[in-house]
Each structure stands twice: as structure tokens, then as C-alpha cells.
Coordinates of N, CA, C and O in Angstrom, one line a residue:
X12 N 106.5 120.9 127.6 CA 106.8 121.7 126.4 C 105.6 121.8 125.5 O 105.2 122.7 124.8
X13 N 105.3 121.0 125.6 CA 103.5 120.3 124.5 C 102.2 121.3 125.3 O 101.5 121.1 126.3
X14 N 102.3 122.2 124.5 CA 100.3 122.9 125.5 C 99.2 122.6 124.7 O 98.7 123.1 123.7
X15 N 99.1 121.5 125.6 CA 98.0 121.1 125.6 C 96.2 121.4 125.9 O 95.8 120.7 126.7
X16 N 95.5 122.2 125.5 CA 94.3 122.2 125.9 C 93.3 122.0 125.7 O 93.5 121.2 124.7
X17 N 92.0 122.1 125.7 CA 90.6 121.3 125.5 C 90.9 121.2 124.2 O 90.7 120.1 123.8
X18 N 91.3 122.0 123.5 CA 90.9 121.9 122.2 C 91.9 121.3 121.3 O 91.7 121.2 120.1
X19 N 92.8 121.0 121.8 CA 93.8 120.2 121.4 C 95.2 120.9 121.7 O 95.4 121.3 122.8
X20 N 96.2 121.2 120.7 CA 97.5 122.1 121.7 C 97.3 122.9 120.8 O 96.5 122.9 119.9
X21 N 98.5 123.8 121.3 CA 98.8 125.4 120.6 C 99.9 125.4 119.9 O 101.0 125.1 120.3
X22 N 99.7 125.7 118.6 CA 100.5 125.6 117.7 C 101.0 124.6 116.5 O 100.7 123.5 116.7
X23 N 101.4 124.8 115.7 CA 101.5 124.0 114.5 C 102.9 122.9 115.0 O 103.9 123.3 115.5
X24 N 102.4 121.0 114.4 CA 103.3 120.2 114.9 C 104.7 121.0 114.7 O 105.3 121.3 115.7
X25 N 105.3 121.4 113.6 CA 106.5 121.6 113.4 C 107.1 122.8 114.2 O 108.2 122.7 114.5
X26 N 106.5 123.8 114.5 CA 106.5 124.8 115.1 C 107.5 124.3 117.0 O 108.4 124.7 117.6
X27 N 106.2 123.3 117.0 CA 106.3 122.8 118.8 C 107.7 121.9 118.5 O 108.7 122.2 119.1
X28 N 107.7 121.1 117.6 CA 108.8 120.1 117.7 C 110.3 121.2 117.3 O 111.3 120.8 117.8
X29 N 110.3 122.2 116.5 CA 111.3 123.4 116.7 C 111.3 123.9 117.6 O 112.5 124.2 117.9
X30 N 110.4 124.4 118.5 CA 110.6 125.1 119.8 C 111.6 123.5 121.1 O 112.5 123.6 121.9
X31 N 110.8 122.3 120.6 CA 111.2 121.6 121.3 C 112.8 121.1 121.4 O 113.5 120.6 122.3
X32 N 113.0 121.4 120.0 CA 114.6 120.6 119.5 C 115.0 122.1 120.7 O 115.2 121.9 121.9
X33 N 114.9 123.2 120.2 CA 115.8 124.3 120.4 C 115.9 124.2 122.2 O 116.9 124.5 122.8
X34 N 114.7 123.7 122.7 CA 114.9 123.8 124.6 C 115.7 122.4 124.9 O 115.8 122.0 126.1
X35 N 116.1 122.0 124.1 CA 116.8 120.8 124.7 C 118.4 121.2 125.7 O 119.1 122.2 125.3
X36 N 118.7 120.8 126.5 CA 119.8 120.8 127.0 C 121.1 120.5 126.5 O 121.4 119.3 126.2
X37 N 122.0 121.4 126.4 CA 123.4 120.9 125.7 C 123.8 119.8 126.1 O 124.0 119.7 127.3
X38 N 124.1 118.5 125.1 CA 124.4 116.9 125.4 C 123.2 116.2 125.4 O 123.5 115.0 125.1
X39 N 121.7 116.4 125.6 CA 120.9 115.7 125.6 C 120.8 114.2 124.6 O 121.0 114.5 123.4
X40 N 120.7 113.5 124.8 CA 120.5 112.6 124.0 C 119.2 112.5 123.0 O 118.2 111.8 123.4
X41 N 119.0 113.2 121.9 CA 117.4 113.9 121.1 C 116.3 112.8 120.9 O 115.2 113.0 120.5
X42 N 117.1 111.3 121.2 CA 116.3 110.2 120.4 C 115.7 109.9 121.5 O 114.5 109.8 121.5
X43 N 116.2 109.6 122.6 CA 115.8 109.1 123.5 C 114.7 110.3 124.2 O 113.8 110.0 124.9
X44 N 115.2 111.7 123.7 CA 113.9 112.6 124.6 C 112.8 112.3 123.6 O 111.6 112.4 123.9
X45 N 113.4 111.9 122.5 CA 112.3 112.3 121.6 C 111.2 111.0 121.6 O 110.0 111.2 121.3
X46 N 111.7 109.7 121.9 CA 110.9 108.6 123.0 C 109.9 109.1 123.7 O 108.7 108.8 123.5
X47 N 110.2 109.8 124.7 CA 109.4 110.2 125.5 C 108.5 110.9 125.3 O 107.4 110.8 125.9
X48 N 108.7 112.0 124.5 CA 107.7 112.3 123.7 C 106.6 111.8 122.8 O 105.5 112.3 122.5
X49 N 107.1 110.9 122.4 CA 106.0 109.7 121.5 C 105.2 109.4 122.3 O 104.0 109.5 122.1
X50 N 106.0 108.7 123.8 CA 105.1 108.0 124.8 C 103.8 109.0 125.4 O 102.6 108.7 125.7
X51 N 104.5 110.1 125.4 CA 103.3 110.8 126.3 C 102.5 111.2 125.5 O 101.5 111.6 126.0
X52 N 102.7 111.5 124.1 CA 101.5 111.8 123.2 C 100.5 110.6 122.5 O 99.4 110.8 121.9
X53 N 101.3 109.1 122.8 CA 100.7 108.0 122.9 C 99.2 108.1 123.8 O 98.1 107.5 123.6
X54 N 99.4 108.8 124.6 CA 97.9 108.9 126.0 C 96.9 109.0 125.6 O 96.0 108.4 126.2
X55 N 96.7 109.9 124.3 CA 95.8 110.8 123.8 C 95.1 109.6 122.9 O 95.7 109.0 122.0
X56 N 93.8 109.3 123.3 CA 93.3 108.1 122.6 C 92.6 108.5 121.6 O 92.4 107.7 120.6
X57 N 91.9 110.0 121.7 CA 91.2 110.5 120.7 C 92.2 111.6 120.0 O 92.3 112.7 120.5
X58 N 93.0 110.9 118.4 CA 93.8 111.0 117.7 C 93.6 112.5 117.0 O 92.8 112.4 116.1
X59 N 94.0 113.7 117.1 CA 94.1 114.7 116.6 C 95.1 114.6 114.9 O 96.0 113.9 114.5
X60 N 94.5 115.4 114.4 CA 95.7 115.0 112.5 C 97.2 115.7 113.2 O 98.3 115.4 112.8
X61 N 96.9 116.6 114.3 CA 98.2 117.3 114.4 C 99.1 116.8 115.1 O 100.3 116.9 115.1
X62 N 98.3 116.2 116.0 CA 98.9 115.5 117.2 C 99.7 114.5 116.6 O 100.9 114.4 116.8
X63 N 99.0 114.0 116.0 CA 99.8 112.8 115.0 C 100.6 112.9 114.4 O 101.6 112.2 114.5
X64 N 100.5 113.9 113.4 CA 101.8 115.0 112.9 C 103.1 115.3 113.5 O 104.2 115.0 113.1
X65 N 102.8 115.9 114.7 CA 104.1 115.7 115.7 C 104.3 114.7 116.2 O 105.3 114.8 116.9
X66 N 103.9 113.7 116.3 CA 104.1 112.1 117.4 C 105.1 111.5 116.2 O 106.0 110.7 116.5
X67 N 104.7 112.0 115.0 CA 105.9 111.1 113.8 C 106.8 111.9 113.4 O 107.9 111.4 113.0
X68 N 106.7 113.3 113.5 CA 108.2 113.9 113.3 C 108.9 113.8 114.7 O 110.1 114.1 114.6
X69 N 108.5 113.3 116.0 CA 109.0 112.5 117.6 C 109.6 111.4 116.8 O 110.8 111.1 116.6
X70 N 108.9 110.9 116.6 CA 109.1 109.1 116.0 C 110.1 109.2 115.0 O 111.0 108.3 115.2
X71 N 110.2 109.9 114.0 CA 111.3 110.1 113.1 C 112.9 110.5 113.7 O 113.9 110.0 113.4
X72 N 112.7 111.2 114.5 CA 113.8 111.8 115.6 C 114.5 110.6 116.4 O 115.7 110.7 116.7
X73 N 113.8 109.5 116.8 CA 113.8 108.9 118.0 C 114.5 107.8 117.0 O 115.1 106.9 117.6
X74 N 114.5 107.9 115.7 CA 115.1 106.6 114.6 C 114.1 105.1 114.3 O 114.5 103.9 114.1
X75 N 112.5 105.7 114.5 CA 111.8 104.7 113.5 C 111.2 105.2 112.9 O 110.4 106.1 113.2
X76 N 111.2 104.7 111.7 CA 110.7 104.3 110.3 C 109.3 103.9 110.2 O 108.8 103.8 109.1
X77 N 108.6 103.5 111.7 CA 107.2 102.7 111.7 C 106.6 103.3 112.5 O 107.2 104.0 113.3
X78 N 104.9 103.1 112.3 CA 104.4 103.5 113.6 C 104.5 103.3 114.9 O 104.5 102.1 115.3
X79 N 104.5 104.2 115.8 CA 104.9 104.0 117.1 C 103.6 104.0 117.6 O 102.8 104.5 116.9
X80 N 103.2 103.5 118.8 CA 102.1 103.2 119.5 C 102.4 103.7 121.0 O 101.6 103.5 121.9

């Protein structure tokens, strides 16, 4: 769901994490996708402000209050 390219992704964090809530599957469990989504934007070792941006409204979703790593 995340496009990712050289230059970092496409589109504004809140933008993607709205497009993202809206493709979820009826019943999904949102915390736990939203886990996964932390994790794989965890990869990215050279930290973008945006990336980070969305990795904490993931992290807010997912029910922590702290930085996630």
C-alpha cells in the first residue's frame, strides 16, 4: 500500500494512512495490520520526517503511546 521510491514515497503520511485505513478488509483487525506496518517501515534506516510521520500515526493505531522501533 506504501509507494515507496528513490526519493522517498508518494504522498503525504496522512493521506497514505487514509487510503490505507479505507483498503482494509471488512473485520480486519486495524492494530494488528497497523503492527505490521510499523515493522516494515522500521527497515528504512535512513529516517525520512514523513516516514516517521506515518510510522507514528501506524504506532498510534496499533495502541502505543511510545516509540516503536
Amino acid at each position: 500500500m506504501l509507494a515507496i521510491t528513490d526519493n522517498g514515497f508518494a504522498g503525504k503520511p496522512e493521506a497514505i494512512f487514509i487510503s490505507w485505513l479505507l483498503w482494509q478488509p471488512h473485520g480486519a483487525d486495524l492494530a494488528v495490520e497497523a503492527l505490521k506496518e510499523v515493522q516494515r517501515l522500521s527497515r528504512y534506516e535512513k529516517v525520512d520526517p514523513d516516514i516517521a510521520r506515518l510510522k507514528a500515526l501506524f504506532a498510534s493505531l496499533a495502541g502505543s503511546n511510545r516509540p516503536m522501533h
